[in-house]
Coordinates of C-alpha atoms in Angstrom, one line a residue:
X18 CA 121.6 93.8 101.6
X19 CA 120.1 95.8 104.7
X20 CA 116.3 95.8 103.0
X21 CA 117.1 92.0 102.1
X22 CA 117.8 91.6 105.8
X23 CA 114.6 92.9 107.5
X24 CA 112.6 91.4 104.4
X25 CA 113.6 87.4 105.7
X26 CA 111.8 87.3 108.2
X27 CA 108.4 87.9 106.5
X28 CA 109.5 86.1 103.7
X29 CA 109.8 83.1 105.9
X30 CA 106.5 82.9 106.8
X31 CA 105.2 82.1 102.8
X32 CA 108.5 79.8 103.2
X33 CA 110.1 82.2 100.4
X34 CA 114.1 82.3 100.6
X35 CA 115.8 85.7 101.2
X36 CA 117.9 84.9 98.0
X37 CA 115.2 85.9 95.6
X38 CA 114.7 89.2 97.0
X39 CA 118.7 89.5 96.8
X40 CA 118.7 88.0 93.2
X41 CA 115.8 90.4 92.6
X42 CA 117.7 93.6 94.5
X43 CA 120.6 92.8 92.7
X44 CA 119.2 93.0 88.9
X45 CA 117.4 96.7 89.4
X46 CA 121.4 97.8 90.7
X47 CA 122.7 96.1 88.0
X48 CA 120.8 97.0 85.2
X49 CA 120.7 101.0 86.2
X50 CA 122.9 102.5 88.9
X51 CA 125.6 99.9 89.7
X52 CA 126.7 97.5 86.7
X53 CA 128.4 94.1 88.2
X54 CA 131.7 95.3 86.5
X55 CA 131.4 98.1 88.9
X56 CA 132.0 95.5 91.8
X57 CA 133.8 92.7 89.7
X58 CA 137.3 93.5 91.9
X59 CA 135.1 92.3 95.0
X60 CA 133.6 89.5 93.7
X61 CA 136.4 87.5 95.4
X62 CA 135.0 88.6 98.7
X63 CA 131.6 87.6 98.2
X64 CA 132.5 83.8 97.3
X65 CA 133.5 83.3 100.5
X66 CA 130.1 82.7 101.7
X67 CA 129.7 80.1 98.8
X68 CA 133.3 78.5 100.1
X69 CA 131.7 78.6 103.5
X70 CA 128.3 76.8 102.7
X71 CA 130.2 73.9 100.8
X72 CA 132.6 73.9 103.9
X73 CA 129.4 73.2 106.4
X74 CA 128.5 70.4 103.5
X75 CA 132.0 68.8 103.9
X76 CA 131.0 68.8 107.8
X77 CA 128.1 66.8 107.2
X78 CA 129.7 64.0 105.3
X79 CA 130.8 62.0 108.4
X80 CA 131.1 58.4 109.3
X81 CA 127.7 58.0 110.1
X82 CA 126.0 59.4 107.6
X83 CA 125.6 55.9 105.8
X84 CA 125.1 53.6 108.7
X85 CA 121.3 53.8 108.4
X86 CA 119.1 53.0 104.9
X87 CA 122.7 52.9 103.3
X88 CA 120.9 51.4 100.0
X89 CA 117.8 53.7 99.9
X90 CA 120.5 56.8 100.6
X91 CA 122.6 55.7 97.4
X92 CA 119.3 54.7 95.1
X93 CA 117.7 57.7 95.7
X94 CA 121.2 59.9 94.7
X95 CA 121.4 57.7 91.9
X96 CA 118.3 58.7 90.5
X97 CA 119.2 62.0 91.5
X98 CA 122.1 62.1 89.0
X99 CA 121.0 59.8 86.3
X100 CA 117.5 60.9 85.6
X101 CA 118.3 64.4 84.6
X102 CA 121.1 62.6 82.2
X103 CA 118.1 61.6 80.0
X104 CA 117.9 65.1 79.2
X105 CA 120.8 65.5 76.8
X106 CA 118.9 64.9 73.7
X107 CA 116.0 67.5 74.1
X108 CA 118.2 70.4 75.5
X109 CA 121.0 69.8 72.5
X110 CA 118.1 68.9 69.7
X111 CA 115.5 71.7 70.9
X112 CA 117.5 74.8 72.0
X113 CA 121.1 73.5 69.8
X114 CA 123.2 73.9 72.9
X115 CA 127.3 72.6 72.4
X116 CA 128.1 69.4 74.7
X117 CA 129.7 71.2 77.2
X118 CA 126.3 73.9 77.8
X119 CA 123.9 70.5 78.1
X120 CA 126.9 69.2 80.8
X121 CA 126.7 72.5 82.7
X122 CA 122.9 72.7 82.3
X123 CA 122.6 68.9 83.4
X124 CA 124.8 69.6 86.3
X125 CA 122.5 72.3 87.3
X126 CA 119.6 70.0 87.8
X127 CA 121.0 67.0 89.0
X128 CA 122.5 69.4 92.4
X129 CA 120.1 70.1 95.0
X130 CA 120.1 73.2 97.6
X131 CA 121.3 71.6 100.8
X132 CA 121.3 74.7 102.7
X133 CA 117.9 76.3 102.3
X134 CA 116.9 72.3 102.6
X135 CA 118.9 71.9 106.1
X136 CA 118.0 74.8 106.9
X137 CA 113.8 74.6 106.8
X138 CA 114.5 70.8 108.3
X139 CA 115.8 72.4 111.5
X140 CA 113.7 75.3 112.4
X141 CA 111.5 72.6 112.1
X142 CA 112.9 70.0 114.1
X143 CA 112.8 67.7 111.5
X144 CA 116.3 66.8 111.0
X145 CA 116.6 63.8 113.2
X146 CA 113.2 61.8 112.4
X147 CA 114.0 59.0 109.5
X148 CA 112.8 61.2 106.8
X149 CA 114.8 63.9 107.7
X150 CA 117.8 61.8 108.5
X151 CA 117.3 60.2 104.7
X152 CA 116.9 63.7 103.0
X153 CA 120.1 64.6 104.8
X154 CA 122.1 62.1 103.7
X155 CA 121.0 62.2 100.0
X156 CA 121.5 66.3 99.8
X157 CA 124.6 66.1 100.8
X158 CA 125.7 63.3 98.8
X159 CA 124.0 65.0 96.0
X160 CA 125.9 67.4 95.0
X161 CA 129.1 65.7 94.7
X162 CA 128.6 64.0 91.2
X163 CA 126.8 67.2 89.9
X164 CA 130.3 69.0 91.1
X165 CA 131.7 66.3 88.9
X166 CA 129.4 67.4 86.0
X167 CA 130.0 70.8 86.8
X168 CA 134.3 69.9 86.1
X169 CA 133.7 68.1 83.4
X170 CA 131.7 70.4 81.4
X171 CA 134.2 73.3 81.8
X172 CA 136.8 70.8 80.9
X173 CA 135.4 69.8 77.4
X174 CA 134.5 73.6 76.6
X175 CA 138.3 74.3 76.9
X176 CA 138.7 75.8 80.2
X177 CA 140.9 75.2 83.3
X178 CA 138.5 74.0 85.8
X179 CA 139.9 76.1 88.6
X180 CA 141.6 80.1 88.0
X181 CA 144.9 78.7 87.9
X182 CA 144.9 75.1 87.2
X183 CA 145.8 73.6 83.5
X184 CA 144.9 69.9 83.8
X185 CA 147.8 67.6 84.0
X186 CA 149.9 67.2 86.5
X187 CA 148.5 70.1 88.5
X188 CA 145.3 67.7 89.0
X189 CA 147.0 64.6 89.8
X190 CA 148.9 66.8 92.3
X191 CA 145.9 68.0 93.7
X192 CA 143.9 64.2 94.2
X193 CA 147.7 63.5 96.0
X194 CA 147.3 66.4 98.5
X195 CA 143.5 65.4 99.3
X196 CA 144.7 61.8 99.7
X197 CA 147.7 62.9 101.6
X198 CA 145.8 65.5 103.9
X199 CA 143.0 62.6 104.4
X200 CA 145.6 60.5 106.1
X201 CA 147.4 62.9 108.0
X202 CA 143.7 63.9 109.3
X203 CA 143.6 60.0 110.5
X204 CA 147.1 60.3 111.8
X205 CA 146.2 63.4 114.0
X206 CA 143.5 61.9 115.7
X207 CA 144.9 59.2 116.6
X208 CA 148.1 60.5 118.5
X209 CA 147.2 64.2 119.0
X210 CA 144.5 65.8 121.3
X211 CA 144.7 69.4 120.1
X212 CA 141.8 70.0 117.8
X213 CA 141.3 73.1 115.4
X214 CA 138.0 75.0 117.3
X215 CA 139.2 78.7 117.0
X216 CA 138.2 81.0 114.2
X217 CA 141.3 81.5 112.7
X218 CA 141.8 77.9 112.3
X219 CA 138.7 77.0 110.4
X220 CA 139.4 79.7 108.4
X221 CA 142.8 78.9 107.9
X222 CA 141.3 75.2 106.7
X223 CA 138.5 76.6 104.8
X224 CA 141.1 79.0 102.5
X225 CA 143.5 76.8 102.5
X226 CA 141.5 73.8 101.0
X227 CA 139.6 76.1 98.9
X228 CA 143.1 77.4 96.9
X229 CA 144.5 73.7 96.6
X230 CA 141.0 73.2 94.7
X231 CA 141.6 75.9 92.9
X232 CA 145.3 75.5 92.0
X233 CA 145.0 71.9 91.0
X234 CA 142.1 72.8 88.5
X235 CA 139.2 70.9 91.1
X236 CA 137.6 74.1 91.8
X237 CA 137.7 76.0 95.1
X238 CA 134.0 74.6 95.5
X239 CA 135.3 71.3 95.5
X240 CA 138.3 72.3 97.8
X241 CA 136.2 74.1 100.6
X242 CA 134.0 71.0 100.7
X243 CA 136.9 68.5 101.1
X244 CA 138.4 71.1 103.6
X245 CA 134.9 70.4 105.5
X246 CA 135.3 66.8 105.2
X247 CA 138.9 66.6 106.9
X248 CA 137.7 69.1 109.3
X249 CA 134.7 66.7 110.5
X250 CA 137.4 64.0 111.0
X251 CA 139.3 66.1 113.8
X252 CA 137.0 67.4 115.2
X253 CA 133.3 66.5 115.2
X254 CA 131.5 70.1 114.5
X255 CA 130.7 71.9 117.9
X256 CA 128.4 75.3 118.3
X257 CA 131.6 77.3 118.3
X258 CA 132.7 76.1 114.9
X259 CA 129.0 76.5 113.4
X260 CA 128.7 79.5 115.2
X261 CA 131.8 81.0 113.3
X262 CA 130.4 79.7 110.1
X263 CA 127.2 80.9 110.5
X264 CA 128.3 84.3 111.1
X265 CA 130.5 84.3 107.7
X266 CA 127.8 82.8 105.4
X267 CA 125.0 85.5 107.2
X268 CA 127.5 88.0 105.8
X269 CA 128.7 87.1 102.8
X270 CA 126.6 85.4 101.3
X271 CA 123.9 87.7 100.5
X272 CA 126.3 89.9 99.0
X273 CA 126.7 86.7 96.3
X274 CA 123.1 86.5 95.7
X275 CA 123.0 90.2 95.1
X276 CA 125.9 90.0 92.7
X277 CA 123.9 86.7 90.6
X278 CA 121.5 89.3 90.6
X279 CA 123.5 91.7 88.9
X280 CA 124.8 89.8 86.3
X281 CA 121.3 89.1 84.6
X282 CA 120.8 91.4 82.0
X283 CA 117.8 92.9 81.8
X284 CA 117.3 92.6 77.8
X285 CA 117.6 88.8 77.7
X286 CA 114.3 88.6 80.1
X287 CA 112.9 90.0 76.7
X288 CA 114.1 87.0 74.5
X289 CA 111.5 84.4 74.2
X290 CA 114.8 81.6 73.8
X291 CA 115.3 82.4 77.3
X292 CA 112.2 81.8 78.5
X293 CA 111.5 78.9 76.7
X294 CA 114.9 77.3 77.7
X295 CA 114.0 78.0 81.6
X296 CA 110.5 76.9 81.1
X297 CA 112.1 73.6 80.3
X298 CA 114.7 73.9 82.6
X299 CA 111.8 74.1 85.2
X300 CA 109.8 70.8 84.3
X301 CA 113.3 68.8 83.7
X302 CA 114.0 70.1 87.2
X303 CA 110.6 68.9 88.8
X304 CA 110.3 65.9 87.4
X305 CA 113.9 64.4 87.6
X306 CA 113.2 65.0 91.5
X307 CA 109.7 63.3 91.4
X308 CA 111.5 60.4 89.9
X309 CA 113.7 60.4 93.2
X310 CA 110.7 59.3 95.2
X311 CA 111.3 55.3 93.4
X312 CA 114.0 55.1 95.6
X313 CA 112.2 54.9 99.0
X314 CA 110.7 51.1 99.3
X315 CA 108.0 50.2 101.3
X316 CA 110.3 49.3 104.0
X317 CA 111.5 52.7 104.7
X318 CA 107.6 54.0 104.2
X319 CA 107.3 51.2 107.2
X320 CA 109.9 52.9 108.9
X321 CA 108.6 56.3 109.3
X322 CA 109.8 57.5 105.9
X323 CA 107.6 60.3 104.3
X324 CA 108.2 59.8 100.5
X325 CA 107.1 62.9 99.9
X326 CA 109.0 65.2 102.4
X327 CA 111.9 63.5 101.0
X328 CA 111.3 64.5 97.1
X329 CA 110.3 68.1 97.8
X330 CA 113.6 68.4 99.9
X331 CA 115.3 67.5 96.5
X332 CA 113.6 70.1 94.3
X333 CA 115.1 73.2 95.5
X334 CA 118.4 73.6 93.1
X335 CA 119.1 77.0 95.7
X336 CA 123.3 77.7 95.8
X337 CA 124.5 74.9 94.1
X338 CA 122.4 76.0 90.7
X339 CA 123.3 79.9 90.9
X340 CA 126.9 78.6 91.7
X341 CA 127.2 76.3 88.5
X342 CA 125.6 79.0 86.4
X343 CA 127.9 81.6 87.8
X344 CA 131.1 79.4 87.3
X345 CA 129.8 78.5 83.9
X346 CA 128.9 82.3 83.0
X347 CA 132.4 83.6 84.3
X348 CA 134.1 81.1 82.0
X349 CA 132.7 82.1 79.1
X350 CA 130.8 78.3 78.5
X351 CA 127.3 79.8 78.3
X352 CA 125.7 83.2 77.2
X353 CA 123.9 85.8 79.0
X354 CA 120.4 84.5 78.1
X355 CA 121.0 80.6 79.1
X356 CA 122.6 81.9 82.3
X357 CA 119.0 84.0 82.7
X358 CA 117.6 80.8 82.2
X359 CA 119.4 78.9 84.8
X360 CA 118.8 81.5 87.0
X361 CA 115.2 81.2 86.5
X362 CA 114.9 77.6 87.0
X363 CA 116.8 78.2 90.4
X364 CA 114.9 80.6 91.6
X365 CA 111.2 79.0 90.7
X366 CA 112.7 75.3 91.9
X367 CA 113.8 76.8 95.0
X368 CA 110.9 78.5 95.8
X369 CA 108.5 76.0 94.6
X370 CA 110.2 73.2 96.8
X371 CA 110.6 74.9 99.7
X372 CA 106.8 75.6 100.1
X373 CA 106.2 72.0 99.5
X374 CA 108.5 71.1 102.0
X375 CA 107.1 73.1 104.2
X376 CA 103.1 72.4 103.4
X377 CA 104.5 68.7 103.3
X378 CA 106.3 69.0 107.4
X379 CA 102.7 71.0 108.2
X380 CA 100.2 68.1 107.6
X381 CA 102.5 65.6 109.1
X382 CA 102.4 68.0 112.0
X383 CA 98.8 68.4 112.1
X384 CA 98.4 64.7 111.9
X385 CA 100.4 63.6 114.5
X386 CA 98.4 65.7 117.1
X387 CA 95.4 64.6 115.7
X388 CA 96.6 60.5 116.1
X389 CA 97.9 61.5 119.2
X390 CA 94.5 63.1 120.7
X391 CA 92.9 60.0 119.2
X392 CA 94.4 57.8 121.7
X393 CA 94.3 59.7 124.6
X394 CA 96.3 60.5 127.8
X395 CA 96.1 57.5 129.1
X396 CA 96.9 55.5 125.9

C-alpha cells in the first residue's frame, strides 16, 4: 500500500488511477507470497472504504441536484442504464453465460466511477461549470439502477442479496426503516438544531445504515449510500465531515483495491475465454457511454455544456465495477475467469476515460485563454 502511496502522485500526471497499481500490487502477493485466503478474515475491514465512498455518494444526492437541466440529467442516466441492456443477447449467445451472470455483467457497465470522476473534476476546478454540474448529477444518479441490477442478479442466481438477509419480510422491513428514518431525518430538522458533525457520529450513521442494508438483504452498498442521503438532509456536508471521510477512504480503500488484486488468479489471464469476454466487455463499455452523449441537446451545448467532457466522465466504471464483480465473485454467481474479465474492463475503462477527461478539460483550458487573449484587456 506504501509503494502504491508514493507511486500516485506520478501516476497522476498521465491521469492514471492509483487503483491499478494496487490491483496490480495486489495479484503478484496473491498469486505467490500472500494468497487472498490468507487475509480473507480482514476483508471486512477493507470494505469500509467502499461503505465510505458510497456514503460521500449519498452526500451528493441533495435537493438541488435536479433543479438545473432536470430533463437532460434523467435522459442522459437513462441511456446510461438502457443502452448496455441491449447487451443481453450477445453476452448469453456468444460466451453462454446464465441470466443472472449477463445481469451482474450488465450491471457492471451500466455504473460509472463517481469517485475517480469527482475527483479529476475538482483538482480541476471543473465541478461547478454546467458541464461539470451535469456530469455530477448523472454519476451519481447512475449508479443507483445499476445497484438495482447488481440486487437483482444475485437474487435470480439464488442468493441473499445482503450476508444475512433471506428476501421476504426482512426486505420489506428494511424499505420501512429507510422510509421511516427519511422522515424522522425531515422531523429533526425541523424542530432540532443539533446536527451530527463529529466523527463518531458519521461513523455511527455510515455503520449503522450500512448493516440495515445488509440485514434486510439491500446490500450494505446500498445501505451506506442511503445513510449518505439522510445524512445530507441534516446537515449539509461541511470540511469537517469530508475531512473525516476523506481520511477513512485514503486508508482503506487501497487496502480493497489491493485485495481485488489478489483475488485474480493468475492462470485465468492464460485462458483466451477470458480475454475474449473482457475484450467485449471493453467495447460494450465504450460505446454504451458514447451513446450517453444523445442526451445533451443543443440547448445545453448553447449553455456551456461540453458533450464530450460529459461522456468521458461516464466511461470510467472505477469502484462501482470492481465492487459488483467482487460482490458477484464472493457469492459464488460468476467464476474466476469472468471475474478476471470484469476486472479487466474496469481497469482499461477507468484508465481510458480518465485520460480523456482529462485531455478533454485541457483543450477547453487552452481555448479559453486563447478566446480570452483574442479579445483583449480592454474587451
Amino acid at each position: 500500500m506504501l509503494i502504491a502511496r508514493l507511486s500516485a502522485g506520478p501516476l497522476a500526471r498521465w491521469a492514471v488511477p492509483s487503483i491499478v497499481l494496487e490491483l496490480g500490487m495486489g495479484f503478484v502477493l496473491g498469486n505467490t507470497v500472500l494468497p487472498f485466503s490468507s487475509i480473507a478474515p480482514l476483508s471486512g475491514l477493507a470494505e469500509l472504504g467502499v461503505l465510505t465512498l458510497f456514503f460521500q455518494v449519498g452526500l451528493e444526492v441533495r435537493g438541488d441536484l435536479l433543479t438545473t437541466r432536470r430533463g437532460s440529467i434523467l435522459r442522459t442516466v437513462a441511456l446510461s442504464f438502457f443502452t448496455p441492456l441491449l447487451a443481453y443477447w450477445p453476452l448469453s449467445a456468444w460466451f453462454g453465460m446464465t441470466t443472472p451472470q449477463v445481469l451482474l455483467c450488465l450491471a457492471a457497465l451500466a455504473a460509472t466511477g463517481t469517485g475517480v470522476t469527482l475527483r479529476v473534476l475538482a483538482q480541476r476546478r471543473a465541478l461547478h461549470v454546467p458541464s461539470g454540474r451535469l456530469l455530477v448529477g448523472v454519476s451519481v444518479l447512475d449508479d443507483l439502477p445499476a445497484i438495482g441490477l447488481l440486487s437483482l442478479a444475485t437474487a435470480m442466481g439464488g442468493v441473499s442479496l445482503g450476508r444475512t438477509g433471506q428476501g421476504g419480510l426482512p426486505l420489506v422491513l428494511g424499505l420501512l426503516a429507510a422510509v421511516l428514518s427519511y422522515g424522522i431525518a425531515l422531523w429533526w430538522v425541523r424542530h432540532r438544531t443539533e446536527r451530527p458533525k463529529g466523527p463518531l457520529s458519521i461513523l455511527m450513521i455510515l455503520i449503522g445504515a450500512a448493516w440495515l442494508g445488509e440485514a434486510s438483504g439491500l446490500t450494505s452498498l446500498l445501505g451506506a449510500l442511503w445513510g449518505g442521503v439522510l445524512l445530507s438532509r441534516l446537515a449539509p456536508p461541511e470540511e469537517d465531515v469530508n475531512r473525516t471521510l476523506s481520511v477513512l477512504s485514503d486508508v482503506f480503500l487501497p487496502l480493497y483495491f489491493i485485495g481485488v488484486g489478489m483475488r485474480i488468479q493468475a492462470d485465468t489471464l492464460l485462458q483466451p475465454e477470458a480475454w475474449a469476454l473482457a475484450s467485449v466487455l471493453v467495447v460494450l463499455g465504450i460505446v454504451s457511454k458514447l451513446a450517453c452523449g444523445l442526451g445533451i441537446s443543443a440547448q445545453d451545448r448553447a449553455a456551456g455544456v461540453d458533450r464530450w467532457l460529459v461522456v468521458f466522465g461516464l466511461i470510467p466504471r472505477g469502484l462501482p465495477g470492481l465492487v459488483f464483480a467482487t460482490t458477484a465473485l464472493g457469492a459464488g454467481l460468476i467464476n474466476d475467469s469472468q471475474f478476471s474479465a470484469l476486472v479487466i474492463m474496469v481497469t482499461v475503462t477507468t484508465v481510458l476515460g480518465l485520460l480523456l477527461l482529462e485531455q478533454r478539460l485541457a483543450g477547453l483550458t487552452r481555448a479559453k485563454g486563447v478566446q480570452a487573449a483574442m479579445l483583449g484587456p480592454g474587451d
